[in-house]
């Protein structure tokens, strides 16, 4: 993460010797970054003293040294996992919202409205949700329309990357075909969530769902990317699947089975329940992480992670 350093206008004060003892100097810092020097009417204009422009501080590296006692490697890996978790938590809230809007006729007559749902944020972070249909070859979307998910749900009029929307939909369809037989045998419900990472690569995350009301799942997720022969698995946490009861009140404690950075599904659950007003902590063998109020300058989110290393 880069931090922009803003430099205030420098004071420039002439140290030239005045020829008259009666001369008075009044340095004035003007808003337009100019400094005016005035004196008695009889005093000559002071000689200008060359000044050196203030140099901008060099930008910080992408992964600055953490101040919470965690290693740079942990900080970087956690940020990458949390980026995915944030997308997944948003998707989990967006899809039901768009489904309700479609049923209410927001995208036209419900019976004729497109069936596929997509969710994303635009370049300015505006949450967007919409519907579309697509041909069996996933060449181009049909009937694509979207609304902003803030305010009164106005129609979204910005530019949409239709190729990316279709590509993510195809990847999610292909992953569903691959994992459904296996997960059905395990009797584990799931949702396939398409995610686009910082590099522009599309991933499909298989996020486990609880089999009982009032429960949630820790761990157990998996991730896939497109490959020449179909899809390729990049993450497999299916052996860590564990279902636990969600406390009716108080803090939600998520103990991740991962040794260092928590599983993406654990971070997504933390963000999801935090949005619902719960206090959540995520613990691994390396750290306890908590979402606390604060502004994330990278995402604009109103909560930030606070880490406490475990020695």
mmCIF file of C-alpha atoms in Angstrom:
data_model
loop_
_atom_site.group_PDB
_atom_site.id
_atom_site.type_symbol
_atom_site.label_atom_id
_atom_site.label_comp_id
_atom_site.label_asym_id
_atom_site.label_seq_id
_atom_site.Cartn_x
_atom_site.Cartn_y
_atom_site.Cartn_z
ATOM 1 C CA UNK A 1 0.000 0.000 0.000
ATOM 2 C CA UNK A 2 1.402 3.354 -0.950
ATOM 3 C CA UNK A 3 0.870 6.392 1.194
ATOM 4 C CA UNK A 4 0.792 9.770 -0.497
ATOM 5 C CA UNK A 5 2.842 12.365 1.364
ATOM 6 C CA UNK A 6 1.542 15.910 0.949
ATOM 7 C CA UNK A 7 4.064 18.665 1.563
ATOM 8 C CA UNK A 8 2.858 22.032 2.873
ATOM 9 C CA UNK A 9 4.186 25.222 1.276
ATOM 10 C CA UNK A 10 7.644 26.083 2.682
ATOM 11 C CA UNK A 11 8.339 29.369 4.479
ATOM 12 C CA UNK A 12 10.898 31.353 2.539
ATOM 13 C CA UNK A 13 12.572 34.147 4.538
ATOM 14 C CA UNK A 14 15.225 36.359 2.990
ATOM 15 C CA UNK A 15 18.337 36.820 5.100
ATOM 16 C CA UNK A 16 19.769 39.583 2.889
ATOM 17 C CA UNK A 17 21.133 42.569 4.746
ATOM 18 C CA UNK A 18 18.986 45.677 4.446
ATOM 19 C CA UNK A 19 20.837 48.881 3.557
ATOM 20 C CA UNK A 20 18.736 51.006 5.842
ATOM 21 C CA UNK A 21 18.387 50.413 9.594
ATOM 22 C CA UNK A 22 14.850 51.795 9.438
ATOM 23 C CA UNK A 23 13.695 49.030 7.084
ATOM 24 C CA UNK A 24 11.202 46.518 8.409
ATOM 25 C CA UNK A 25 10.494 43.123 6.921
ATOM 26 C CA UNK A 26 7.103 41.423 7.174
ATOM 27 C CA UNK A 27 7.180 37.890 5.708
ATOM 28 C CA UNK A 28 3.701 36.944 4.645
ATOM 29 C CA UNK A 29 2.803 33.397 3.682
ATOM 30 C CA UNK A 30 0.240 33.700 0.916
ATOM 31 C CA UNK A 31 -2.208 30.911 0.113
ATOM 32 C CA UNK A 32 -0.980 30.818 -3.456
ATOM 33 C CA UNK A 33 2.472 29.662 -2.243
ATOM 34 C CA UNK A 34 4.053 33.118 -2.802
ATOM 35 C CA UNK A 35 5.940 34.986 -0.077
ATOM 36 C CA UNK A 36 5.857 38.775 -0.146
ATOM 37 C CA UNK A 37 8.481 40.916 1.622
ATOM 38 C CA UNK A 38 7.660 44.610 2.259
ATOM 39 C CA UNK A 39 9.560 47.428 4.030
ATOM 40 C CA UNK A 40 9.676 51.182 4.429
ATOM 41 C CA UNK A 41 9.065 53.208 1.304
ATOM 42 C CA UNK A 42 12.644 54.459 1.354
ATOM 43 C CA UNK A 43 14.177 51.019 1.803
ATOM 44 C CA UNK A 44 15.578 49.304 -1.282
ATOM 45 C CA UNK A 45 14.207 45.959 -2.375
ATOM 46 C CA UNK A 46 16.094 43.144 -0.621
ATOM 47 C CA UNK A 47 18.187 40.825 -2.711
ATOM 48 C CA UNK A 48 16.526 37.515 -3.509
ATOM 49 C CA UNK A 49 18.052 34.460 -1.939
ATOM 50 C CA UNK A 50 17.868 31.295 -4.044
ATOM 51 C CA UNK A 51 15.770 28.600 -2.417
ATOM 52 C CA UNK A 52 15.839 24.877 -2.912
ATOM 53 C CA UNK A 53 12.427 23.337 -3.718
ATOM 54 C CA UNK A 54 11.130 20.895 -1.125
ATOM 55 C CA UNK A 55 11.584 17.381 -2.439
ATOM 56 C CA UNK A 56 8.714 14.909 -2.228
ATOM 57 C CA UNK A 57 9.465 11.971 0.007
ATOM 58 C CA UNK A 58 9.959 8.753 -1.950
ATOM 59 C CA UNK A 59 6.895 6.483 -1.953
ATOM 60 C CA UNK A 60 6.826 3.696 0.557
ATOM 61 C CA UNK A 61 7.139 0.140 -0.720
ATOM 62 C CA UNK A 62 3.966 -1.798 -1.468
ATOM 63 C CA UNK A 63 4.341 -3.815 1.731
ATOM 64 C CA UNK A 64 5.670 -1.365 4.347
ATOM 65 C CA UNK A 65 7.213 -2.687 7.512
ATOM 66 C CA UNK A 66 4.324 -3.526 9.852
ATOM 67 C CA UNK A 67 4.043 -1.742 13.176
ATOM 68 C CA UNK A 68 2.052 -4.445 14.944
ATOM 69 C CA UNK A 69 4.884 -6.914 15.438
ATOM 70 C CA UNK A 70 3.918 -9.108 12.483
ATOM 71 C CA UNK A 71 6.443 -10.003 9.797
ATOM 72 C CA UNK A 72 6.234 -8.390 6.348
ATOM 73 C CA UNK A 73 5.560 -11.853 4.886
ATOM 74 C CA UNK A 74 2.534 -12.303 7.165
ATOM 75 C CA UNK A 75 1.260 -8.804 6.398
ATOM 76 C CA UNK A 76 1.494 -9.336 2.645
ATOM 77 C CA UNK A 77 -0.105 -12.800 2.723
ATOM 78 C CA UNK A 78 -2.881 -11.614 5.036
ATOM 79 C CA UNK A 79 -3.670 -8.668 2.751
ATOM 80 C CA UNK A 80 -3.944 -11.004 -0.250
ATOM 81 C CA UNK A 81 -6.281 -13.377 1.612
ATOM 82 C CA UNK A 82 -8.359 -10.516 2.982
ATOM 83 C CA UNK A 83 -8.805 -9.025 -0.494
ATOM 84 C CA UNK A 84 -10.498 -12.255 -1.525
ATOM 85 C CA UNK A 85 -12.458 -12.445 1.725
ATOM 86 C CA UNK A 86 -13.791 -8.934 1.247
ATOM 87 C CA UNK A 87 -15.025 -9.806 -2.249
ATOM 88 C CA UNK A 88 -16.683 -12.974 -0.964
ATOM 89 C CA UNK A 89 -18.394 -11.221 1.966
ATOM 90 C CA UNK A 90 -19.710 -8.593 -0.455
ATOM 91 C CA UNK A 91 -20.958 -11.310 -2.823
ATOM 92 C CA UNK A 92 -22.764 -13.084 0.021
ATOM 93 C CA UNK A 93 -24.718 -9.906 0.745
ATOM 94 C CA UNK A 94 -25.128 -8.788 -2.865
ATOM 95 C CA UNK A 95 -26.669 -11.915 -4.411
ATOM 96 C CA UNK A 96 -29.723 -12.110 -2.098
ATOM 97 C CA UNK A 97 -30.270 -8.375 -2.569
ATOM 98 C CA UNK A 98 -30.224 -8.636 -6.367
ATOM 99 C CA UNK A 99 -32.479 -11.709 -6.224
ATOM 100 C CA UNK A 100 -35.050 -9.742 -4.198
ATOM 101 C CA UNK A 101 -34.839 -6.811 -6.613
ATOM 102 C CA UNK A 102 -35.376 -9.140 -9.560
ATOM 103 C CA UNK A 103 -38.386 -10.766 -7.881
ATOM 104 C CA UNK A 104 -39.817 -7.296 -7.229
ATOM 105 C CA UNK A 105 -39.571 -6.386 -10.924
ATOM 106 C CA UNK A 106 -36.595 -4.035 -10.704
ATOM 107 C CA UNK A 107 -35.101 -5.585 -13.849
ATOM 108 C CA UNK A 108 -38.380 -5.995 -15.699
ATOM 109 C CA UNK A 109 -41.138 -8.566 -15.301
ATOM 110 C CA UNK A 110 -39.791 -11.157 -12.873
ATOM 111 C CA UNK A 111 -40.811 -14.108 -15.050
ATOM 112 C CA UNK A 112 -38.861 -12.749 -18.017
ATOM 113 C CA UNK A 113 -35.920 -11.119 -16.228
ATOM 114 C CA UNK A 114 -32.450 -12.569 -16.859
ATOM 115 C CA UNK A 115 -31.517 -15.293 -14.395
ATOM 116 C CA UNK A 116 -27.763 -14.983 -13.903
ATOM 117 C CA UNK A 117 -26.619 -12.570 -11.175
ATOM 118 C CA UNK A 118 -23.348 -10.690 -11.043
ATOM 119 C CA UNK A 119 -21.861 -8.534 -8.283
ATOM 120 C CA UNK A 120 -18.820 -6.282 -8.365
ATOM 121 C CA UNK A 121 -17.425 -2.890 -7.404
ATOM 122 C CA UNK A 122 -16.433 -0.353 -9.997
ATOM 123 C CA UNK A 123 -13.113 1.496 -10.070
ATOM 124 C CA UNK A 124 -14.402 3.999 -7.504
ATOM 125 C CA UNK A 125 -15.584 1.277 -5.132
ATOM 126 C CA UNK A 126 -19.294 1.676 -5.909
ATOM 127 C CA UNK A 127 -21.141 -1.619 -5.215
ATOM 128 C CA UNK A 128 -22.977 -2.883 -8.278
ATOM 129 C CA UNK A 129 -25.378 -5.767 -8.772
ATOM 130 C CA UNK A 130 -27.161 -6.906 -11.888
ATOM 131 C CA UNK A 131 -28.598 -9.676 -14.015
ATOM 132 C CA UNK A 132 -27.916 -11.117 -17.439
ATOM 133 C CA UNK A 133 -28.423 -14.139 -19.650
ATOM 134 C CA UNK A 134 -25.684 -15.807 -21.654
ATOM 135 C CA UNK A 135 -25.511 -18.334 -24.465
ATOM 136 C CA UNK A 136 -24.257 -21.864 -23.817
ATOM 137 C CA UNK A 137 -20.860 -21.007 -25.308
ATOM 138 C CA UNK A 138 -20.468 -18.026 -22.959
ATOM 139 C CA UNK A 139 -19.672 -15.664 -25.805
ATOM 140 C CA UNK A 140 -21.630 -12.562 -24.844
ATOM 141 C CA UNK A 141 -24.218 -11.525 -22.248
ATOM 142 C CA UNK A 142 -27.798 -10.720 -23.173
ATOM 143 C CA UNK A 143 -30.129 -8.367 -21.358
ATOM 144 C CA UNK A 144 -27.389 -7.222 -19.005
ATOM 145 C CA UNK A 145 -28.566 -4.496 -16.647
ATOM 146 C CA UNK A 146 -27.264 -3.332 -13.292
ATOM 147 C CA UNK A 147 -28.098 -1.047 -10.386
ATOM 148 C CA UNK A 148 -26.020 0.665 -7.765
ATOM 149 C CA UNK A 149 -26.448 -1.036 -4.429
ATOM 150 C CA UNK A 150 -26.127 2.187 -2.486
ATOM 151 C CA UNK A 151 -28.829 4.791 -1.957
ATOM 152 C CA UNK A 152 -32.134 4.179 -3.745
ATOM 153 C CA UNK A 153 -30.748 1.518 -6.101
ATOM 154 C CA UNK A 154 -30.484 3.776 -9.172
ATOM 155 C CA UNK A 155 -29.610 2.257 -12.515
ATOM 156 C CA UNK A 156 -25.867 1.940 -13.016
ATOM 157 C CA UNK A 157 -24.776 3.978 -16.033
ATOM 158 C CA UNK A 158 -21.030 3.404 -15.906
ATOM 159 C CA UNK A 159 -18.998 1.135 -18.152
ATOM 160 C CA UNK A 160 -19.133 -2.588 -17.391
ATOM 161 C CA UNK A 161 -16.495 -5.084 -18.480
ATOM 162 C CA UNK A 162 -18.856 -7.571 -20.094
ATOM 163 C CA UNK A 163 -16.017 -9.889 -21.124
ATOM 164 C CA UNK A 164 -14.914 -10.197 -17.486
ATOM 165 C CA UNK A 165 -18.501 -10.771 -16.316
ATOM 166 C CA UNK A 166 -18.961 -13.610 -18.802
ATOM 167 C CA UNK A 167 -15.518 -15.081 -18.045
ATOM 168 C CA UNK A 168 -16.251 -15.209 -14.313
ATOM 169 C CA UNK A 169 -19.652 -16.763 -14.965
ATOM 170 C CA UNK A 170 -18.119 -19.491 -17.127
ATOM 171 C CA UNK A 171 -15.449 -20.260 -14.541
ATOM 172 C CA UNK A 172 -18.080 -20.527 -11.806
ATOM 173 C CA UNK A 173 -20.173 -22.851 -14.019
ATOM 174 C CA UNK A 174 -17.173 -25.079 -14.748
ATOM 175 C CA UNK A 175 -16.162 -25.275 -11.076
ATOM 176 C CA UNK A 176 -19.718 -26.128 -10.063
ATOM 177 C CA UNK A 177 -19.610 -29.085 -12.454
ATOM 178 C CA UNK A 178 -16.329 -30.318 -10.978
ATOM 179 C CA UNK A 179 -17.083 -30.018 -7.270
ATOM 180 C CA UNK A 180 -20.794 -30.858 -7.102
ATOM 181 C CA UNK A 181 -20.401 -34.677 -7.223
ATOM 182 C CA UNK A 182 -17.672 -34.670 -4.550
ATOM 183 C CA UNK A 183 -19.341 -32.234 -2.185
ATOM 184 C CA UNK A 184 -22.726 -33.888 -2.617
ATOM 185 C CA UNK A 185 -21.178 -37.169 -1.485
ATOM 186 C CA UNK A 186 -19.775 -35.369 1.575
ATOM 187 C CA UNK A 187 -23.209 -33.774 2.152
ATOM 188 C CA UNK A 188 -21.657 -30.335 2.286
ATOM 189 C CA UNK A 189 -23.615 -27.448 0.765
ATOM 190 C CA UNK A 190 -21.507 -24.757 -0.867
ATOM 191 C CA UNK A 191 -21.515 -21.617 -2.960
ATOM 192 C CA UNK A 192 -19.097 -20.918 -5.802
ATOM 193 C CA UNK A 193 -18.010 -17.282 -5.673
ATOM 194 C CA UNK A 194 -16.110 -15.692 -8.578
ATOM 195 C CA UNK A 195 -13.327 -13.358 -7.449
ATOM 196 C CA UNK A 196 -10.984 -11.139 -9.446
ATOM 197 C CA UNK A 197 -7.629 -10.558 -7.749
ATOM 198 C CA UNK A 198 -5.285 -7.590 -8.103
ATOM 199 C CA UNK A 199 -3.427 -9.153 -11.039
ATOM 200 C CA UNK A 200 -6.689 -9.369 -12.994
ATOM 201 C CA UNK A 201 -6.839 -13.165 -12.710
ATOM 202 C CA UNK A 202 -10.283 -14.676 -12.153
ATOM 203 C CA UNK A 203 -10.640 -17.241 -9.381
ATOM 204 C CA UNK A 204 -13.624 -19.294 -8.266
ATOM 205 C CA UNK A 205 -13.826 -19.966 -4.535
ATOM 206 C CA UNK A 206 -15.885 -22.837 -3.187
ATOM 207 C CA UNK A 207 -17.250 -21.511 0.097
ATOM 208 C CA UNK A 208 -18.872 -24.102 2.392
ATOM 209 C CA UNK A 209 -22.260 -23.371 3.921
ATOM 210 C CA UNK A 210 -23.631 -24.709 7.187
ATOM 211 C CA UNK A 211 -25.962 -27.689 7.111
ATOM 212 C CA UNK A 212 -27.976 -26.382 10.064
ATOM 213 C CA UNK A 213 -29.532 -23.042 10.937
ATOM 214 C CA UNK A 214 -27.610 -21.088 13.557
ATOM 215 C CA UNK A 215 -24.274 -22.656 12.607
ATOM 216 C CA UNK A 216 -21.364 -21.579 10.416
ATOM 217 C CA UNK A 217 -18.371 -23.360 8.903
ATOM 218 C CA UNK A 218 -14.714 -22.734 9.667
ATOM 219 C CA UNK A 219 -12.169 -23.671 6.996
ATOM 220 C CA UNK A 220 -13.119 -26.158 4.306
ATOM 221 C CA UNK A 221 -12.764 -23.829 1.315
ATOM 222 C CA UNK A 222 -11.158 -24.452 -2.074
ATOM 223 C CA UNK A 223 -10.157 -22.302 -5.042
ATOM 224 C CA UNK A 224 -9.844 -22.867 -8.782
ATOM 225 C CA UNK A 225 -8.633 -20.991 -11.853
ATOM 226 C CA UNK A 226 -9.203 -21.583 -15.540
ATOM 227 C CA UNK A 227 -6.818 -23.972 -17.284
ATOM 228 C CA UNK A 228 -6.314 -25.244 -20.804
ATOM 229 C CA UNK A 229 -8.036 -28.502 -19.897
ATOM 230 C CA UNK A 230 -10.830 -26.961 -17.822
ATOM 231 C CA UNK A 231 -10.115 -25.789 -14.282
ATOM 232 C CA UNK A 232 -7.129 -26.181 -11.982
ATOM 233 C CA UNK A 233 -7.307 -26.266 -8.192
ATOM 234 C CA UNK A 234 -5.030 -23.781 -6.425
ATOM 235 C CA UNK A 235 -6.266 -24.054 -2.814
ATOM 236 C CA UNK A 236 -7.636 -27.084 -0.963
ATOM 237 C CA UNK A 237 -8.714 -26.685 2.659
ATOM 238 C CA UNK A 238 -11.522 -29.237 2.458
ATOM 239 C CA UNK A 239 -9.980 -31.393 5.202
ATOM 240 C CA UNK A 240 -10.243 -28.538 7.711
ATOM 241 C CA UNK A 241 -14.055 -28.255 7.373
ATOM 242 C CA UNK A 242 -15.674 -27.778 10.786
ATOM 243 C CA UNK A 243 -19.193 -26.638 11.616
ATOM 244 C CA UNK A 244 -19.821 -24.812 14.893
ATOM 245 C CA UNK A 245 -22.747 -23.012 16.499
ATOM 246 C CA UNK A 246 -22.998 -19.261 16.055
ATOM 247 C CA UNK A 247 -23.309 -17.619 19.486
ATOM 248 C CA UNK A 248 -26.640 -15.854 19.918
ATOM 249 C CA UNK A 249 -24.852 -12.824 21.321
ATOM 250 C CA UNK A 250 -21.413 -11.629 22.295
ATOM 251 C CA UNK A 251 -18.156 -12.160 20.483
ATOM 252 C CA UNK A 252 -17.791 -14.575 17.585
ATOM 253 C CA UNK A 253 -14.512 -16.494 17.857
ATOM 254 C CA UNK A 254 -13.132 -18.150 14.736
ATOM 255 C CA UNK A 255 -10.215 -20.509 15.305
ATOM 256 C CA UNK A 256 -8.639 -21.156 11.930
ATOM 257 C CA UNK A 257 -6.881 -24.437 11.263
ATOM 258 C CA UNK A 258 -4.224 -22.624 9.228
ATOM 259 C CA UNK A 259 -0.809 -22.171 10.913
ATOM 260 C CA UNK A 260 -0.238 -18.530 9.956
ATOM 261 C CA UNK A 261 -2.759 -16.628 7.840
ATOM 262 C CA UNK A 262 -6.370 -17.698 8.347
ATOM 263 C CA UNK A 263 -8.286 -19.395 5.554
ATOM 264 C CA UNK A 264 -10.117 -17.085 3.175
ATOM 265 C CA UNK A 265 -13.488 -18.460 4.269
ATOM 266 C CA UNK A 266 -12.639 -17.622 7.902
ATOM 267 C CA UNK A 267 -11.777 -14.030 7.014
ATOM 268 C CA UNK A 268 -14.919 -13.782 4.875
ATOM 269 C CA UNK A 269 -17.033 -15.000 7.802
ATOM 270 C CA UNK A 270 -15.367 -12.431 10.045
ATOM 271 C CA UNK A 271 -16.209 -9.624 7.657
ATOM 272 C CA UNK A 272 -19.752 -10.906 7.105
ATOM 273 C CA UNK A 273 -20.613 -11.074 10.798
ATOM 274 C CA UNK A 274 -18.871 -7.766 11.492
ATOM 275 C CA UNK A 275 -21.178 -6.151 8.925
ATOM 276 C CA UNK A 276 -24.074 -7.602 10.932
ATOM 277 C CA UNK A 277 -22.813 -5.816 14.031
ATOM 278 C CA UNK A 278 -20.971 -8.653 15.768
ATOM 279 C CA UNK A 279 -17.517 -8.451 17.359
ATOM 280 C CA UNK A 280 -15.329 -11.065 15.679
ATOM 281 C CA UNK A 281 -11.822 -12.382 16.315
ATOM 282 C CA UNK A 282 -9.887 -14.791 14.116
ATOM 283 C CA UNK A 283 -7.083 -16.810 15.681
ATOM 284 C CA UNK A 284 -4.306 -18.894 14.156
ATOM 285 C CA UNK A 285 -1.115 -20.244 15.692
ATOM 286 C CA UNK A 286 0.599 -17.012 14.636
ATOM 287 C CA UNK A 287 -1.808 -14.243 15.596
ATOM 288 C CA UNK A 288 -5.163 -13.094 16.851
ATOM 289 C CA UNK A 289 -6.791 -10.725 14.368
ATOM 290 C CA UNK A 290 -9.728 -8.445 15.097
ATOM 291 C CA UNK A 291 -11.721 -6.073 12.923
ATOM 292 C CA UNK A 292 -11.890 -2.688 14.634
ATOM 293 C CA UNK A 293 -13.384 0.670 13.595
ATOM 294 C CA UNK A 294 -11.097 2.657 11.322
ATOM 295 C CA UNK A 295 -10.706 3.795 7.732
ATOM 296 C CA UNK A 296 -8.883 1.518 5.329
ATOM 297 C CA UNK A 297 -7.211 3.942 2.874
ATOM 298 C CA UNK A 298 -6.890 1.224 0.246
ATOM 299 C CA UNK A 299 -10.505 0.042 0.126
ATOM 300 C CA UNK A 300 -12.422 2.793 1.896
ATOM 301 C CA UNK A 301 -13.823 0.226 4.329
ATOM 302 C CA UNK A 302 -14.850 1.485 7.768
ATOM 303 C CA UNK A 303 -13.074 -1.317 9.608
ATOM 304 C CA UNK A 304 -9.427 -2.377 9.679
ATOM 305 C CA UNK A 305 -7.608 -5.435 10.965
ATOM 306 C CA UNK A 306 -5.656 -5.263 14.195
ATOM 307 C CA UNK A 307 -3.183 -8.109 14.749
ATOM 308 C CA UNK A 308 -1.750 -9.380 18.013
ATOM 309 C CA UNK A 309 1.149 -11.802 17.488
ATOM 310 C CA UNK A 310 1.158 -15.017 19.493
ATOM 311 C CA UNK A 311 4.620 -15.722 20.864
#
